[in-house]
Amino acid sequence: MNEVKKQIPFFERYLSLWVVLCIAVGIGIGQISGERMQFLADLEIYNVNIPIAILIWLMIYPMMLQIDFSSIKNVGKAPKGLILTLVVNWLIKPFTMALFAWIFFEHLYSAWIEPELAGEYIAGAILLGVAPCTAMVFVWSYLTDGDPNYTLVQVSINDLIILVAFVPLVGLLLGITDITIPYNTLVASVLIFVVIPLVAGVITNKILVKKYGEEWFKTTFLPRLKPMSILALLLTLVLLFAFQGTNILNNPLIILLIAVPLIIQSYFIFFITWFGGKKLKLPHAICSPAAMIGTSNFFELAVAVAIALFGLQSPAALVTVVGVLVEVPVMLSLVALANKWRY
């Protein structure tokens, strides 16, 4: 019997292409509209841009619908994989991302990036490093024959930890950039983009599963909702690049410069987690998703917080968007590597 070849869904498979198209469309809109785009930039409440907030909420809410915290009761059956995930995500990854960003933006890129802007580029990278993946990891786990139930446990606990650890870690690591941290805006961002959609997702999950059954929820409702998340992401990117267009056209090299430390960080974290899992004698079905969770990012949250803290046209926001651009091709290469190294 021939084994069915697993494939990433269409929109996710070509996400980097959509991002590139959004860059072009956004820059074009920005150049045509000129100062008229400032009207959208000025629509704010407590330093949170309203159009972007709506779009990012529409991105995150469908992901939160998939979280099932009842799965956490199974943690004790195989704790080593979960411990590895938590150590990498919260004790290693944020600090190595900050280190790589500091080395590149503060020192190696000093000839291309003004010193007063280096701190914001570092801040954007830090926001990516402190936001472990919560949604796309299900795709990466599926493509590497990961244990779906264990992956769900890992993601669910990561979401709980984000609630309490994201703000303190961001505050701690942003301290190295000499940037004044508006904690009220940071806390508000976590409430708006994590707590509220998480609570709404859990409530919706419980109501719909109880009324229509789990099979209908997973095979009918979630697939119908997924395009909303992708569309919201793409519209967010169009707006971001409409504001970033002038900066990019004046310095097109910046996209490549930003991508380099993000890619190095991704492979570095993957190798640490992968070989750490093998050292712990984890089965492939647990080790592979652990490595994928550590490597990929909750870029929706990172984009939202970067915009809230630094603004739509900030270097920090641009870094988080480049994180979206490079993530899919990097993760697909790591999926291929994980399958090649299957044990």
PDB file of C-alpha atoms in Angstrom, residues 69-214:
ATOM      1  CA  PHE A  69      -6.702  23.065  27.998  1.00  0.00           C
ATOM      2  CA  SER A  70      -8.326  19.810  29.131  1.00  0.00           C
ATOM      3  CA  SER A  71      -5.434  18.055  27.381  1.00  0.00           C
ATOM      4  CA  ILE A  72      -3.057  19.382  30.048  1.00  0.00           C
ATOM      5  CA  LYS A  73      -4.162  16.633  32.417  1.00  0.00           C
ATOM      6  CA  ASN A  74      -2.098  14.202  30.319  1.00  0.00           C
ATOM      7  CA  VAL A  75       1.176  16.051  30.941  1.00  0.00           C
ATOM      8  CA  GLY A  76       2.388  13.692  33.650  1.00  0.00           C
ATOM      9  CA  LYS A  77       2.416  10.715  31.295  1.00  0.00           C
ATOM     10  CA  ALA A  78       5.467  11.957  29.338  1.00  0.00           C
ATOM     11  CA  PRO A  79       6.931  15.091  30.963  1.00  0.00           C
ATOM     12  CA  LYS A  80      10.383  15.129  29.334  1.00  0.00           C
ATOM     13  CA  GLY A  81       9.183  16.438  25.967  1.00  0.00           C
ATOM     14  CA  LEU A  82       7.203  19.205  27.630  1.00  0.00           C
ATOM     15  CA  ILE A  83      10.123  20.159  29.871  1.00  0.00           C
ATOM     16  CA  LEU A  84      12.388  20.392  26.819  1.00  0.00           C
ATOM     17  CA  THR A  85       9.879  22.645  25.047  1.00  0.00           C
ATOM     18  CA  LEU A  86       9.516  24.963  28.028  1.00  0.00           C
ATOM     19  CA  VAL A  87      13.259  25.212  28.698  1.00  0.00           C
ATOM     20  CA  VAL A  88      14.008  26.059  25.053  1.00  0.00           C
ATOM     21  CA  ASN A  89      11.081  28.462  24.613  1.00  0.00           C
ATOM     22  CA  TRP A  90      11.440  30.412  27.822  1.00  0.00           C
ATOM     23  CA  LEU A  91      14.991  29.961  29.158  1.00  0.00           C
ATOM     24  CA  ILE A  92      17.047  29.781  25.951  1.00  0.00           C
ATOM     25  CA  LYS A  93      15.301  31.186  22.872  1.00  0.00           C
ATOM     26  CA  PRO A  94      14.491  34.733  24.097  1.00  0.00           C
ATOM     27  CA  PHE A  95      18.056  35.278  25.265  1.00  0.00           C
ATOM     28  CA  THR A  96      19.784  33.855  22.185  1.00  0.00           C
ATOM     29  CA  MET A  97      17.517  35.966  19.965  1.00  0.00           C
ATOM     30  CA  ALA A  98      18.473  39.058  21.948  1.00  0.00           C
ATOM     31  CA  LEU A  99      22.139  38.074  21.670  1.00  0.00           C
ATOM     32  CA  PHE A 100      22.079  37.516  17.904  1.00  0.00           C
ATOM     33  CA  ALA A 101      20.122  40.749  17.388  1.00  0.00           C
ATOM     34  CA  TRP A 102      22.594  42.706  19.519  1.00  0.00           C
ATOM     35  CA  ILE A 103      25.592  41.271  17.652  1.00  0.00           C
ATOM     36  CA  PHE A 104      24.150  42.026  14.210  1.00  0.00           C
ATOM     37  CA  PHE A 105      22.217  45.274  14.642  1.00  0.00           C
ATOM     38  CA  GLU A 106      24.477  46.930  17.191  1.00  0.00           C
ATOM     39  CA  HIS A 107      27.836  45.838  15.796  1.00  0.00           C
ATOM     40  CA  LEU A 108      27.995  43.993  12.462  1.00  0.00           C
ATOM     41  CA  TYR A 109      25.445  46.303  10.814  1.00  0.00           C
ATOM     42  CA  SER A 110      26.786  49.556  12.235  1.00  0.00           C
ATOM     43  CA  ALA A 111      27.778  50.730   8.737  1.00  0.00           C
ATOM     44  CA  TRP A 112      24.185  50.423   7.450  1.00  0.00           C
ATOM     45  CA  ILE A 113      21.988  51.051  10.514  1.00  0.00           C
ATOM     46  CA  GLU A 114      22.104  54.264  12.489  1.00  0.00           C
ATOM     47  CA  PRO A 115      22.969  53.686  16.171  1.00  0.00           C
ATOM     48  CA  GLU A 116      19.785  55.398  17.396  1.00  0.00           C
ATOM     49  CA  LEU A 117      17.672  52.948  15.340  1.00  0.00           C
ATOM     50  CA  ALA A 118      19.592  49.787  16.255  1.00  0.00           C
ATOM     51  CA  GLY A 119      17.718  49.496  19.548  1.00  0.00           C
ATOM     52  CA  GLU A 120      14.356  49.290  17.781  1.00  0.00           C
ATOM     53  CA  TYR A 121      15.582  46.626  15.359  1.00  0.00           C
ATOM     54  CA  ILE A 122      16.807  44.630  18.361  1.00  0.00           C
ATOM     55  CA  ALA A 123      13.443  45.178  20.074  1.00  0.00           C
ATOM     56  CA  GLY A 124      11.559  43.723  17.103  1.00  0.00           C
ATOM     57  CA  ALA A 125      13.758  40.630  17.136  1.00  0.00           C
ATOM     58  CA  ILE A 126      13.243  40.267  20.888  1.00  0.00           C
ATOM     59  CA  LEU A 127       9.460  40.373  20.448  1.00  0.00           C
ATOM     60  CA  LEU A 128       9.730  37.494  17.974  1.00  0.00           C
ATOM     61  CA  GLY A 129      11.996  35.529  20.314  1.00  0.00           C
ATOM     62  CA  VAL A 130       9.651  35.855  23.282  1.00  0.00           C
ATOM     63  CA  ALA A 131       6.586  34.664  21.351  1.00  0.00           C
ATOM     64  CA  PRO A 132       6.683  30.875  20.748  1.00  0.00           C
ATOM     65  CA  CYS A 133       4.453  29.457  18.037  1.00  0.00           C
ATOM     66  CA  THR A 134       0.844  28.568  18.837  1.00  0.00           C
ATOM     67  CA  ALA A 135      -0.805  27.745  15.502  1.00  0.00           C
ATOM     68  CA  MET A 136       1.435  26.902  12.552  1.00  0.00           C
ATOM     69  CA  VAL A 137       3.213  24.345  14.728  1.00  0.00           C
ATOM     70  CA  PHE A 138       0.228  22.028  14.224  1.00  0.00           C
ATOM     71  CA  VAL A 139       1.063  22.058  10.506  1.00  0.00           C
ATOM     72  CA  TRP A 140       4.774  21.397  11.111  1.00  0.00           C
ATOM     73  CA  SER A 141       3.939  18.609  13.570  1.00  0.00           C
ATOM     74  CA  TYR A 142       1.605  16.969  11.040  1.00  0.00           C
ATOM     75  CA  LEU A 143       4.217  17.111   8.270  1.00  0.00           C
ATOM     76  CA  THR A 144       6.825  15.391  10.469  1.00  0.00           C
ATOM     77  CA  ASP A 145       4.457  12.731  11.887  1.00  0.00           C
ATOM     78  CA  GLY A 146       4.420  14.356  15.297  1.00  0.00           C
ATOM     79  CA  ASP A 147       2.066  13.185  18.026  1.00  0.00           C
ATOM     80  CA  PRO A 148      -0.934  15.565  17.579  1.00  0.00           C
ATOM     81  CA  ASN A 149      -2.191  15.129  21.132  1.00  0.00           C
ATOM     82  CA  TYR A 150       1.199  15.825  22.658  1.00  0.00           C
ATOM     83  CA  THR A 151       1.668  18.820  20.354  1.00  0.00           C
ATOM     84  CA  LEU A 152      -1.659  20.158  21.614  1.00  0.00           C
ATOM     85  CA  VAL A 153      -0.433  19.821  25.202  1.00  0.00           C
ATOM     86  CA  GLN A 154       2.796  21.679  24.393  1.00  0.00           C
ATOM     87  CA  VAL A 155       0.960  24.509  22.655  1.00  0.00           C
ATOM     88  CA  SER A 156      -1.707  24.803  25.352  1.00  0.00           C
ATOM     89  CA  ILE A 157       0.823  25.151  28.153  1.00  0.00           C
ATOM     90  CA  ASN A 158       2.841  27.644  26.112  1.00  0.00           C
ATOM     91  CA  ASP A 159      -0.282  29.781  25.781  1.00  0.00           C
ATOM     92  CA  LEU A 160      -0.779  29.735  29.535  1.00  0.00           C
ATOM     93  CA  ILE A 161       2.838  30.747  30.112  1.00  0.00           C
ATOM     94  CA  ILE A 162       2.568  33.606  27.610  1.00  0.00           C
ATOM     95  CA  LEU A 163      -0.087  35.122  29.858  1.00  0.00           C
ATOM     96  CA  VAL A 164       2.328  35.501  32.770  1.00  0.00           C
ATOM     97  CA  ALA A 165       5.832  35.458  31.246  1.00  0.00           C
ATOM     98  CA  PHE A 166       5.572  37.548  28.067  1.00  0.00           C
ATOM     99  CA  VAL A 167       5.421  40.989  29.700  1.00  0.00           C
ATOM    100  CA  PRO A 168       8.231  40.430  32.267  1.00  0.00           C
ATOM    101  CA  LEU A 169      10.544  38.834  29.679  1.00  0.00           C
ATOM    102  CA  VAL A 170       9.948  41.568  27.111  1.00  0.00           C
ATOM    103  CA  GLY A 171      10.558  44.187  29.782  1.00  0.00           C
ATOM    104  CA  LEU A 172      13.758  42.483  30.914  1.00  0.00           C
ATOM    105  CA  LEU A 173      15.209  42.032  27.438  1.00  0.00           C
ATOM    106  CA  LEU A 174      14.160  45.430  26.103  1.00  0.00           C
ATOM    107  CA  GLY A 175      16.203  46.873  28.934  1.00  0.00           C
ATOM    108  CA  ILE A 176      19.351  46.083  26.941  1.00  0.00           C
ATOM    109  CA  THR A 177      18.189  48.416  24.154  1.00  0.00           C
ATOM    110  CA  ASP A 178      17.954  51.546  26.339  1.00  0.00           C
ATOM    111  CA  ILE A 179      14.341  51.941  25.231  1.00  0.00           C
ATOM    112  CA  THR A 180      11.791  53.284  27.705  1.00  0.00           C
ATOM    113  CA  ILE A 181       9.240  50.523  28.145  1.00  0.00           C
ATOM    114  CA  PRO A 182       5.585  51.657  28.322  1.00  0.00           C
ATOM    115  CA  TYR A 183       4.380  48.801  30.507  1.00  0.00           C
ATOM    116  CA  ASN A 184       0.761  49.961  30.349  1.00  0.00           C
ATOM    117  CA  THR A 185       0.823  49.580  26.555  1.00  0.00           C
ATOM    118  CA  LEU A 186       2.644  46.240  26.808  1.00  0.00           C
ATOM    119  CA  VAL A 187       0.128  44.839  29.293  1.00  0.00           C
ATOM    120  CA  ALA A 188      -2.779  46.213  27.244  1.00  0.00           C
ATOM    121  CA  SER A 189      -1.375  44.499  24.138  1.00  0.00           C
ATOM    122  CA  VAL A 190      -1.237  41.121  25.898  1.00  0.00           C
ATOM    123  CA  LEU A 191      -4.794  41.591  27.164  1.00  0.00           C
ATOM    124  CA  ILE A 192      -6.086  42.586  23.720  1.00  0.00           C
ATOM    125  CA  PHE A 193      -4.150  40.103  21.608  1.00  0.00           C
ATOM    126  CA  VAL A 194      -3.817  37.086  23.933  1.00  0.00           C
ATOM    127  CA  VAL A 195      -6.199  37.095  26.887  1.00  0.00           C
ATOM    128  CA  ILE A 196      -9.378  38.261  25.159  1.00  0.00           C
ATOM    129  CA  PRO A 197      -9.080  36.049  22.028  1.00  0.00           C
ATOM    130  CA  LEU A 198      -7.956  33.125  24.208  1.00  0.00           C
ATOM    131  CA  VAL A 199     -10.991  33.412  26.491  1.00  0.00           C
ATOM    132  CA  ALA A 200     -13.287  33.983  23.510  1.00  0.00           C
ATOM    133  CA  GLY A 201     -11.778  30.988  21.715  1.00  0.00           C
ATOM    134  CA  VAL A 202     -12.165  28.650  24.686  1.00  0.00           C
ATOM    135  CA  ILE A 203     -15.788  29.717  25.261  1.00  0.00           C
ATOM    136  CA  THR A 204     -16.640  29.375  21.572  1.00  0.00           C
ATOM    137  CA  ASN A 205     -14.943  25.966  21.463  1.00  0.00           C
ATOM    138  CA  LYS A 206     -16.943  24.657  24.404  1.00  0.00           C
ATOM    139  CA  ILE A 207     -20.278  26.003  23.138  1.00  0.00           C
ATOM    140  CA  LEU A 208     -19.917  24.734  19.564  1.00  0.00           C
ATOM    141  CA  VAL A 209     -18.491  21.329  20.497  1.00  0.00           C
ATOM    142  CA  LYS A 210     -21.323  20.813  22.971  1.00  0.00           C
ATOM    143  CA  LYS A 211     -23.951  21.849  20.413  1.00  0.00           C
ATOM    144  CA  TYR A 212     -22.625  20.305  17.184  1.00  0.00           C
ATOM    145  CA  GLY A 213     -19.993  17.781  18.255  1.00  0.00           C
ATOM    146  CA  GLU A 214     -16.209  17.698  18.059  1.00  0.00           C
TER     147      GLU A 214
END
